[in-house]
Amino acid sequence: MVVATQEMKIPTIDLSGKESHVSKVIVEACEEYGFFKVINHGVPHHIIRTMEHEGFEFFQKPLPEKERVGSANPFGYGNKNIGLSGDQGELEYLLLQTNQNSLHNTSKLISNASSNFSYTVVGYVEAVRRLACEILGLMAKGLGPGLPNSYFAALLTDCHSDSLFRLNHYPPMRHRGNAVGFGEHSDPQILTLLTSNDVPGLQISLPNGRWLPVTPDPLAFCVIVGDLLQFMTNGKFKSVRHRAMANTSSTEPRLSMAFFGGPPPETTICCPPQLLKLNKPLYKAFTWAEYKSHTYVHRLGDTRLNRFKLP
Ligand code: GA4
């Protein structure tokens, strides 16, 4: 396993900068890495810390209480089993749908003080969805004229948007060497916004095949290009493969929180003509529902994008 030791190259983008500059550097980061960090992102710090606090409260509970939420199928509480096809990892997690009704109902199973949990998670999800839309707007702007700024963001604000929220809890496991917490994969949706407490674990795959550890920064969000954005930009943006190592270096648990921005299930995924210009399309058109079921069949670590390549 080759691991690069420094983080020197991961772009950290200050969203309070000049819009034309910010959109340019975002597009460059998406082309080169499919990954960058944002700071001065406008999501209030207390919203992030309160969500994190609620997450820790949940994972500290005895196992039978956590299991009352229902096992992740795919939504609910998961422990060591990731997804439906048997991938394993050294973590436990909550995977939630992000529509308000579903968040309210699941909150009742997650916490005795369910109105606190529900209020916190609804507020958090709305704040990160807004940030995801802002970033998608900057991407559309940076991709050049002709594409409306709301082109990608509209898929996340649609009331049928299939976006998810995930809390991952990595317990400290000193002396477990290179155990994997969440195996290598790319995110199937459009865009992921991920933040964590100060405990390391996330690594991204670089174009040269090395794994680069990402230094945790609780004040920043990591932005991860998903498969759908790779398809919709005809391969210009790269969906980045990433993984989380088990938490072997800290005595504290690691908690990460990921918002996965996805479109309504029946959305046709293809590259808009404004982005194709004179290039020929690299991928077939398909719906998000089709691609999503394909990801569940092919599990983590698969080369699932190839199936949609045109000859
Ligand atoms: C990876 C990204 C998200 O965490 C996720 C995961 C999903 C799950 O846990 O149910 C998947 C995985 C993820 C991709 C392949 C399939 C589906 C587990 C799995 C083995 C919620 C998502 O959308 O895709």
mmCIF file of C-alpha atoms and ligand atoms in Angstrom:
data_model
loop_
_atom_site.group_PDB
_atom_site.id
_atom_site.type_symbol
_atom_site.label_atom_id
_atom_site.label_comp_id
_atom_site.label_asym_id
_atom_site.label_seq_id
_atom_site.Cartn_x
_atom_site.Cartn_y
_atom_site.Cartn_z
ATOM 1 C CA MET A 1 0.000 0.000 0.000
ATOM 2 C CA VAL A 2 1.597 3.274 -1.116
ATOM 3 C CA VAL A 3 0.593 6.249 0.973
ATOM 4 C CA ALA A 4 1.724 9.788 0.241
ATOM 5 C CA THR A 5 2.790 11.419 3.470
ATOM 6 C CA GLN A 6 1.880 15.048 2.945
ATOM 7 C CA GLU A 7 -1.266 16.891 2.226
ATOM 8 C CA MET A 8 0.500 19.712 0.448
ATOM 9 C CA LYS A 9 -1.547 19.540 -2.714
ATOM 10 C CA ILE A 10 -5.163 19.352 -1.599
ATOM 11 C CA PRO A 11 -6.747 22.655 -2.639
ATOM 12 C CA THR A 12 -8.370 24.623 0.195
ATOM 13 C CA ILE A 13 -10.750 27.144 -1.298
ATOM 14 C CA ASP A 14 -11.917 30.248 0.567
ATOM 15 C CA LEU A 15 -15.538 30.765 -0.444
ATOM 16 C CA SER A 16 -15.461 34.388 0.693
ATOM 17 C CA GLY A 17 -13.110 35.210 -2.218
ATOM 18 C CA LYS A 18 -14.015 36.859 -5.517
ATOM 19 C CA GLU A 19 -16.668 34.750 -7.253
ATOM 20 C CA SER A 20 -14.975 34.526 -10.654
ATOM 21 C CA HIS A 21 -11.718 33.372 -9.023
ATOM 22 C CA VAL A 22 -13.465 30.918 -6.693
ATOM 23 C CA SER A 23 -15.401 29.282 -9.541
ATOM 24 C CA LYS A 24 -12.206 28.957 -11.596
ATOM 25 C CA VAL A 25 -10.221 27.228 -8.822
ATOM 26 C CA ILE A 26 -13.172 24.960 -7.992
ATOM 27 C CA VAL A 27 -13.324 23.748 -11.593
ATOM 28 C CA GLU A 28 -9.551 23.142 -11.596
ATOM 29 C CA ALA A 29 -9.778 21.127 -8.371
ATOM 30 C CA CYS A 30 -12.664 19.028 -9.760
ATOM 31 C CA GLU A 31 -10.699 18.283 -12.924
ATOM 32 C CA GLU A 32 -7.481 17.379 -11.161
ATOM 33 C CA TYR A 33 -8.590 15.643 -7.934
ATOM 34 C CA GLY A 34 -12.383 15.520 -7.724
ATOM 35 C CA PHE A 35 -11.802 16.763 -4.204
ATOM 36 C CA PHE A 36 -11.164 20.009 -2.335
ATOM 37 C CA LYS A 37 -11.799 21.674 1.002
ATOM 38 C CA VAL A 38 -13.841 24.804 1.535
ATOM 39 C CA ILE A 39 -13.431 27.336 4.321
ATOM 40 C CA ASN A 40 -15.500 30.422 5.135
ATOM 41 C CA HIS A 41 -18.407 28.368 3.840
ATOM 42 C CA GLY A 42 -21.133 30.130 5.804
ATOM 43 C CA VAL A 43 -22.473 27.091 7.711
ATOM 44 C CA PRO A 44 -22.487 28.336 11.316
ATOM 45 C CA HIS A 45 -20.031 26.489 13.507
ATOM 46 C CA HIS A 46 -22.612 25.849 16.230
ATOM 47 C CA ILE A 47 -24.853 23.990 13.750
ATOM 48 C CA ILE A 48 -21.981 21.610 12.952
ATOM 49 C CA ARG A 49 -20.902 21.103 16.574
ATOM 50 C CA THR A 50 -24.490 20.537 17.780
ATOM 51 C CA MET A 51 -25.026 17.900 15.088
ATOM 52 C CA GLU A 52 -21.762 16.258 16.080
ATOM 53 C CA HIS A 53 -22.814 16.306 19.738
ATOM 54 C CA GLU A 54 -26.141 14.616 18.877
ATOM 55 C CA GLY A 55 -24.201 12.014 16.887
ATOM 56 C CA PHE A 56 -21.904 11.194 19.802
ATOM 57 C CA GLU A 57 -24.883 10.969 22.168
ATOM 58 C CA PHE A 58 -26.430 8.364 19.882
ATOM 59 C CA PHE A 59 -23.332 6.223 19.333
ATOM 60 C CA GLN A 60 -22.570 6.175 23.083
ATOM 61 C CA LYS A 61 -25.816 4.304 23.735
ATOM 62 C CA PRO A 62 -25.867 0.555 24.422
ATOM 63 C CA LEU A 63 -26.123 -1.558 21.271
ATOM 64 C CA PRO A 64 -29.749 -2.748 21.778
ATOM 65 C CA GLU A 65 -30.918 0.871 21.954
ATOM 66 C CA LYS A 66 -29.080 1.753 18.754
ATOM 67 C CA GLU A 67 -30.549 -1.290 17.049
ATOM 68 C CA ARG A 68 -34.042 0.006 17.802
ATOM 69 C CA VAL A 69 -33.566 2.442 14.893
ATOM 70 C CA GLY A 70 -33.703 -0.585 12.563
ATOM 71 C CA SER A 71 -30.805 -2.063 10.652
ATOM 72 C CA ALA A 72 -29.506 -0.162 7.635
ATOM 73 C CA ASN A 73 -31.493 -1.644 4.779
ATOM 74 C CA PRO A 74 -30.233 0.656 3.358
ATOM 75 C CA PHE A 75 -31.482 3.296 5.866
ATOM 76 C CA GLY A 76 -31.074 2.978 9.611
ATOM 77 C CA TYR A 77 -28.286 1.878 11.952
ATOM 78 C CA GLY A 78 -25.386 -0.182 10.624
ATOM 79 C CA ASN A 79 -22.575 -1.843 12.509
ATOM 80 C CA LYS A 80 -19.578 -3.185 10.552
ATOM 81 C CA ASN A 81 -21.733 -4.149 7.537
ATOM 82 C CA ILE A 82 -21.716 -1.466 4.851
ATOM 83 C CA GLY A 83 -24.504 -1.620 2.275
ATOM 84 C CA LEU A 84 -26.583 -4.653 1.420
ATOM 85 C CA SER A 85 -24.031 -6.957 -0.186
ATOM 86 C CA GLY A 86 -21.701 -7.779 2.658
ATOM 87 C CA ASP A 87 -18.896 -5.178 2.583
ATOM 88 C CA GLN A 88 -17.319 -4.953 6.042
ATOM 89 C CA GLY A 89 -15.668 -2.078 7.887
ATOM 90 C CA GLU A 90 -14.530 -0.996 11.337
ATOM 91 C CA LEU A 91 -17.296 1.516 11.928
ATOM 92 C CA GLU A 92 -20.906 1.998 12.919
ATOM 93 C CA TYR A 93 -23.208 4.472 11.225
ATOM 94 C CA LEU A 94 -26.620 6.019 10.770
ATOM 95 C CA LEU A 95 -27.834 6.443 7.202
ATOM 96 C CA LEU A 96 -30.865 8.714 6.815
ATOM 97 C CA GLN A 97 -33.078 10.007 4.012
ATOM 98 C CA THR A 98 -33.143 13.800 4.086
ATOM 99 C CA ASN A 99 -36.781 14.687 3.519
ATOM 100 C CA GLN A 100 -38.289 16.360 6.570
ATOM 101 C CA ASN A 101 -40.959 13.715 7.247
ATOM 102 C CA SER A 102 -38.478 10.915 7.208
ATOM 103 C CA LEU A 103 -36.045 12.880 9.437
ATOM 104 C CA HIS A 104 -38.839 13.606 11.956
ATOM 105 C CA ASN A 105 -39.980 9.980 12.060
ATOM 106 C CA THR A 106 -36.502 8.458 12.360
ATOM 107 C CA SER A 107 -35.554 10.995 15.046
ATOM 108 C CA LYS A 108 -38.187 9.418 17.302
ATOM 109 C CA LEU A 109 -36.277 6.136 17.149
ATOM 110 C CA ILE A 110 -32.843 7.753 17.468
ATOM 111 C CA SER A 111 -33.311 9.866 20.563
ATOM 112 C CA ASN A 112 -35.561 10.116 23.604
ATOM 113 C CA ALA A 113 -35.194 13.867 23.227
ATOM 114 C CA SER A 114 -36.375 13.353 19.641
ATOM 115 C CA SER A 115 -37.444 16.957 19.068
ATOM 116 C CA ASN A 116 -33.853 18.128 19.795
ATOM 117 C CA PHE A 117 -32.396 15.555 17.410
ATOM 118 C CA SER A 118 -34.996 16.281 14.772
ATOM 119 C CA TYR A 119 -34.544 20.072 15.035
ATOM 120 C CA THR A 120 -30.750 19.699 14.843
ATOM 121 C CA VAL A 121 -30.649 17.286 11.921
ATOM 122 C CA VAL A 122 -33.243 19.219 9.868
ATOM 123 C CA GLY A 123 -31.275 22.453 10.442
ATOM 124 C CA TYR A 124 -27.962 20.791 9.598
ATOM 125 C CA VAL A 125 -29.230 19.151 6.423
ATOM 126 C CA GLU A 126 -30.819 22.386 5.187
ATOM 127 C CA ALA A 127 -27.606 24.339 5.844
ATOM 128 C CA VAL A 128 -25.382 21.839 4.019
ATOM 129 C CA ARG A 129 -27.861 21.452 1.155
ATOM 130 C CA ARG A 130 -27.705 25.239 0.699
ATOM 131 C CA LEU A 131 -23.897 25.089 0.709
ATOM 132 C CA ALA A 132 -23.913 22.208 -1.793
ATOM 133 C CA CYS A 133 -26.174 24.281 -4.079
ATOM 134 C CA GLU A 134 -23.889 27.298 -3.787
ATOM 135 C CA ILE A 135 -20.871 25.159 -4.737
ATOM 136 C CA LEU A 136 -22.763 23.556 -7.633
ATOM 137 C CA GLY A 137 -23.658 27.081 -8.815
ATOM 138 C CA LEU A 138 -19.976 28.061 -8.760
ATOM 139 C CA MET A 139 -19.105 24.904 -10.700
ATOM 140 C CA ALA A 140 -21.729 25.653 -13.370
ATOM 141 C CA LYS A 141 -20.424 29.219 -13.644
ATOM 142 C CA GLY A 142 -16.817 28.039 -13.903
ATOM 143 C CA LEU A 143 -17.662 25.477 -16.574
ATOM 144 C CA GLY A 144 -18.273 28.282 -19.017
ATOM 145 C CA PRO A 145 -21.026 30.290 -20.622
ATOM 146 C CA GLY A 146 -24.309 28.803 -21.747
ATOM 147 C CA LEU A 147 -25.015 26.630 -18.729
ATOM 148 C CA PRO A 148 -27.489 28.195 -16.269
ATOM 149 C CA ASN A 149 -25.880 28.578 -12.812
ATOM 150 C CA SER A 150 -28.771 26.597 -11.299
ATOM 151 C CA TYR A 151 -28.312 23.654 -13.705
ATOM 152 C CA PHE A 152 -26.946 21.133 -11.144
ATOM 153 C CA ALA A 153 -28.268 22.821 -7.978
ATOM 154 C CA ALA A 154 -31.897 22.545 -9.163
ATOM 155 C CA LEU A 155 -31.583 18.754 -8.847
ATOM 156 C CA LEU A 156 -30.922 19.108 -5.100
ATOM 157 C CA THR A 157 -33.636 21.671 -4.386
ATOM 158 C CA ASP A 158 -36.301 19.612 -6.211
ATOM 159 C CA CYS A 159 -38.735 18.282 -3.584
ATOM 160 C CA HIS A 160 -38.069 14.724 -4.847
ATOM 161 C CA SER A 161 -34.282 15.064 -4.545
ATOM 162 C CA ASP A 162 -32.782 11.778 -3.369
ATOM 163 C CA SER A 163 -30.186 13.149 -0.966
ATOM 164 C CA LEU A 164 -28.876 11.260 2.065
ATOM 165 C CA PHE A 165 -27.230 12.077 5.355
ATOM 166 C CA ARG A 166 -24.766 9.754 7.028
ATOM 167 C CA LEU A 167 -23.082 9.815 10.439
ATOM 168 C CA ASN A 168 -20.056 7.508 10.655
ATOM 169 C CA HIS A 169 -18.577 6.608 14.031
ATOM 170 C CA TYR A 170 -15.094 5.058 14.103
ATOM 171 C CA PRO A 171 -14.261 3.805 17.616
ATOM 172 C CA PRO A 172 -10.616 4.002 18.721
ATOM 173 C CA MET A 173 -8.813 0.756 17.887
ATOM 174 C CA ARG A 174 -5.223 1.165 18.963
ATOM 175 C CA HIS A 175 -2.828 -1.572 17.745
ATOM 176 C CA ARG A 176 -4.934 -2.540 14.710
ATOM 177 C CA GLY A 177 -2.316 -1.460 12.148
ATOM 178 C CA ASN A 178 -3.778 -0.702 8.750
ATOM 179 C CA ALA A 179 -7.363 -1.883 9.293
ATOM 180 C CA VAL A 180 -9.901 -0.266 6.981
ATOM 181 C CA GLY A 181 -12.834 1.673 8.407
ATOM 182 C CA PHE A 182 -14.810 2.306 5.205
ATOM 183 C CA GLY A 183 -13.379 0.633 2.110
ATOM 184 C CA GLU A 184 -12.286 2.349 -1.083
ATOM 185 C CA HIS A 185 -15.138 3.674 -3.225
ATOM 186 C CA SER A 186 -16.449 6.692 -5.089
ATOM 187 C CA ASP A 187 -19.744 8.297 -4.090
ATOM 188 C CA PRO A 188 -22.472 7.561 -6.633
ATOM 189 C CA GLN A 189 -24.422 10.847 -6.218
ATOM 190 C CA ILE A 190 -23.677 14.353 -7.599
ATOM 191 C CA LEU A 191 -21.698 15.883 -4.749
ATOM 192 C CA THR A 192 -20.798 15.020 -1.143
ATOM 193 C CA LEU A 193 -20.050 17.461 1.652
ATOM 194 C CA LEU A 194 -18.129 15.823 4.449
ATOM 195 C CA THR A 195 -16.874 17.122 7.746
ATOM 196 C CA SER A 196 -15.398 15.392 10.769
ATOM 197 C CA ASN A 197 -14.067 16.006 14.235
ATOM 198 C CA ASP A 198 -10.331 16.408 14.694
ATOM 199 C CA VAL A 199 -9.461 12.693 14.353
ATOM 200 C CA PRO A 200 -7.750 11.573 11.092
ATOM 201 C CA GLY A 201 -8.803 8.688 8.854
ATOM 202 C CA LEU A 202 -9.935 9.980 5.444
ATOM 203 C CA GLN A 203 -7.665 9.306 2.461
ATOM 204 C CA ILE A 204 -8.151 10.141 -1.204
ATOM 205 C CA SER A 205 -6.730 8.381 -4.221
ATOM 206 C CA LEU A 206 -4.436 10.594 -6.295
ATOM 207 C CA PRO A 207 -4.120 10.405 -10.091
ATOM 208 C CA ASN A 208 -0.649 8.811 -9.561
ATOM 209 C CA GLY A 209 -2.196 5.916 -7.622
ATOM 210 C CA ARG A 210 -1.047 7.033 -4.179
ATOM 211 C CA TRP A 211 -3.317 7.415 -1.186
ATOM 212 C CA LEU A 212 -3.196 10.860 0.347
ATOM 213 C CA PRO A 213 -4.251 11.280 3.998
ATOM 214 C CA VAL A 214 -6.524 14.293 4.451
ATOM 215 C CA THR A 215 -5.703 16.319 7.569
ATOM 216 C CA PRO A 216 -8.935 16.747 9.539
ATOM 217 C CA ASP A 217 -10.198 20.302 9.885
ATOM 218 C CA PRO A 218 -13.442 20.671 11.839
ATOM 219 C CA LEU A 219 -13.862 24.191 10.427
ATOM 220 C CA ALA A 220 -13.808 23.040 6.800
ATOM 221 C CA PHE A 221 -15.992 20.897 4.561
ATOM 222 C CA CYS A 222 -14.463 18.388 2.185
ATOM 223 C CA VAL A 223 -16.189 18.504 -1.195
ATOM 224 C CA ILE A 224 -16.207 15.180 -3.038
ATOM 225 C CA VAL A 225 -17.196 14.912 -6.705
ATOM 226 C CA GLY A 226 -19.638 12.037 -7.172
ATOM 227 C CA ASP A 227 -20.099 9.705 -10.149
ATOM 228 C CA LEU A 228 -23.121 11.617 -11.496
ATOM 229 C CA LEU A 229 -21.109 14.820 -11.801
ATOM 230 C CA GLN A 230 -18.452 12.913 -13.732
ATOM 231 C CA PHE A 231 -21.162 11.659 -16.125
ATOM 232 C CA MET A 232 -22.828 15.085 -16.415
ATOM 233 C CA THR A 233 -19.528 16.819 -17.257
ATOM 234 C CA ASN A 234 -18.612 14.121 -19.810
ATOM 235 C CA GLY A 235 -15.627 13.055 -17.696
ATOM 236 C CA LYS A 236 -14.191 16.570 -17.221
ATOM 237 C CA PHE A 237 -14.763 16.337 -13.450
ATOM 238 C CA LYS A 238 -13.433 13.180 -11.781
ATOM 239 C CA SER A 239 -15.370 11.309 -9.122
ATOM 240 C CA VAL A 240 -12.669 10.634 -6.577
ATOM 241 C CA ARG A 241 -12.040 7.262 -4.972
ATOM 242 C CA HIS A 242 -11.616 7.606 -1.234
ATOM 243 C CA ARG A 243 -11.615 5.491 1.903
ATOM 244 C CA ALA A 244 -11.501 5.884 5.671
ATOM 245 C CA MET A 245 -8.884 4.001 7.630
ATOM 246 C CA ALA A 246 -9.896 2.539 10.983
ATOM 247 C CA ASN A 247 -9.268 4.857 13.893
ATOM 248 C CA THR A 248 -5.949 3.468 15.131
ATOM 249 C CA SER A 249 -4.068 6.664 15.963
ATOM 250 C CA SER A 250 -6.306 8.325 18.527
ATOM 251 C CA THR A 251 -7.865 7.467 21.851
ATOM 252 C CA GLU A 252 -10.894 9.542 20.831
ATOM 253 C CA PRO A 253 -13.602 8.233 18.507
ATOM 254 C CA ARG A 254 -13.752 9.709 14.999
ATOM 255 C CA LEU A 255 -17.105 11.084 13.846
ATOM 256 C CA SER A 256 -17.675 12.095 10.248
ATOM 257 C CA MET A 257 -20.872 13.554 8.798
ATOM 258 C CA ALA A 258 -21.615 13.296 5.093
ATOM 259 C CA PHE A 259 -24.378 14.886 3.030
ATOM 260 C CA PHE A 260 -24.804 13.117 -0.324
ATOM 261 C CA GLY A 261 -26.593 15.372 -2.819
ATOM 262 C CA GLY A 262 -28.601 13.275 -5.265
ATOM 263 C CA PRO A 263 -31.250 14.129 -7.896
ATOM 264 C CA PRO A 264 -34.847 12.839 -8.079
ATOM 265 C CA PRO A 265 -34.794 9.123 -8.993
ATOM 266 C CA GLU A 266 -36.252 9.536 -12.508
ATOM 267 C CA THR A 267 -33.757 12.242 -13.567
ATOM 268 C CA THR A 268 -32.015 11.410 -16.824
ATOM 269 C CA ILE A 269 -28.270 11.636 -16.337
ATOM 270 C CA CYS A 270 -26.406 12.908 -19.388
ATOM 271 C CA CYS A 271 -24.037 15.698 -20.314
ATOM 272 C CA PRO A 272 -25.843 18.915 -21.393
ATOM 273 C CA PRO A 273 -24.998 20.086 -24.947
ATOM 274 C CA GLN A 274 -23.478 23.333 -23.569
ATOM 275 C CA LEU A 275 -20.730 21.221 -21.950
ATOM 276 C CA LEU A 276 -20.294 18.709 -24.724
ATOM 277 C CA LYS A 277 -19.457 21.448 -27.220
ATOM 278 C CA LEU A 278 -17.865 19.531 -30.085
ATOM 279 C CA ASN A 279 -16.787 16.522 -28.021
ATOM 280 C CA LYS A 280 -18.516 13.228 -28.422
ATOM 281 C CA PRO A 281 -20.397 11.872 -25.396
ATOM 282 C CA LEU A 282 -18.388 9.337 -23.385
ATOM 283 C CA TYR A 283 -21.353 7.821 -21.529
ATOM 284 C CA LYS A 284 -24.827 6.485 -22.240
ATOM 285 C CA ALA A 285 -27.854 8.278 -20.786
ATOM 286 C CA PHE A 286 -29.578 6.541 -17.854
ATOM 287 C CA THR A 287 -31.699 7.463 -14.850
ATOM 288 C CA TRP A 288 -30.395 7.970 -11.318
ATOM 289 C CA ALA A 289 -32.687 5.121 -10.179
ATOM 290 C CA GLU A 290 -30.970 2.782 -12.682
ATOM 291 C CA TYR A 291 -27.497 3.847 -11.628
ATOM 292 C CA LYS A 292 -28.300 3.635 -7.950
ATOM 293 C CA SER A 293 -29.530 0.048 -8.167
ATOM 294 C CA HIS A 294 -26.416 -0.761 -10.206
ATOM 295 C CA THR A 295 -24.220 0.567 -7.351
ATOM 296 C CA TYR A 296 -25.962 -1.628 -4.807
ATOM 297 C CA VAL A 297 -25.333 -4.701 -6.945
ATOM 298 C CA HIS A 298 -21.692 -3.839 -7.584
ATOM 299 C CA ARG A 299 -20.755 -2.881 -4.002
ATOM 300 C CA LEU A 300 -17.682 -0.944 -2.912
ATOM 301 C CA GLY A 301 -14.473 -1.008 -4.880
ATOM 302 C CA ASP A 302 -16.025 -1.878 -8.229
ATOM 303 C CA THR A 303 -15.380 -0.249 -11.581
ATOM 304 C CA ARG A 304 -19.070 0.479 -11.983
ATOM 305 C CA LEU A 305 -18.674 3.557 -14.196
ATOM 306 C CA ASN A 306 -17.369 1.435 -17.068
ATOM 307 C CA ARG A 307 -20.724 -0.194 -17.650
ATOM 308 C CA PHE A 308 -22.098 3.183 -18.848
ATOM 309 C CA LYS A 309 -19.223 4.014 -21.214
ATOM 310 C CA LEU A 310 -20.065 4.319 -24.900
ATOM 311 C CA PRO A 311 -17.860 2.266 -27.229
HETATM 312 C C1 GA4 B 1 -21.031 4.924 -0.732
HETATM 313 C C2 GA4 B 1 -21.437 6.380 -0.466
HETATM 314 C C3 GA4 B 1 -22.559 6.503 0.563
HETATM 315 O O1 GA4 B 1 -22.036 6.261 1.880
HETATM 316 C C4 GA4 B 1 -23.702 5.502 0.275
HETATM 317 C C5 GA4 B 1 -23.121 4.108 0.359
HETATM 318 C C6 GA4 B 1 -24.083 2.950 0.150
HETATM 319 C C7 GA4 B 1 -24.636 2.406 1.483
HETATM 320 O O2 GA4 B 1 -23.940 2.428 2.489
HETATM 321 O O3 GA4 B 1 -25.788 1.949 1.471
HETATM 322 C C8 GA4 B 1 -23.287 1.894 -0.660
HETATM 323 C C9 GA4 B 1 -22.028 2.646 -1.186
HETATM 324 C C10 GA4 B 1 -22.296 4.088 -0.898
HETATM 325 C C11 GA4 B 1 -21.772 2.395 -2.681
HETATM 326 C C12 GA4 B 1 -21.952 0.898 -3.095
HETATM 327 C C13 GA4 B 1 -23.112 0.228 -2.339
HETATM 328 C C14 GA4 B 1 -24.053 1.337 -1.823
HETATM 329 C C15 GA4 B 1 -22.889 0.638 0.072
HETATM 330 C C16 GA4 B 1 -22.606 -0.300 -1.050
HETATM 331 C C17 GA4 B 1 -21.926 -1.422 -0.868
HETATM 332 C C18 GA4 B 1 -24.880 5.773 1.186
HETATM 333 C C19 GA4 B 1 -24.048 5.524 -1.169
HETATM 334 O O4 GA4 B 1 -24.964 6.133 -1.695
HETATM 335 O O5 GA4 B 1 -23.225 4.669 -1.854
#
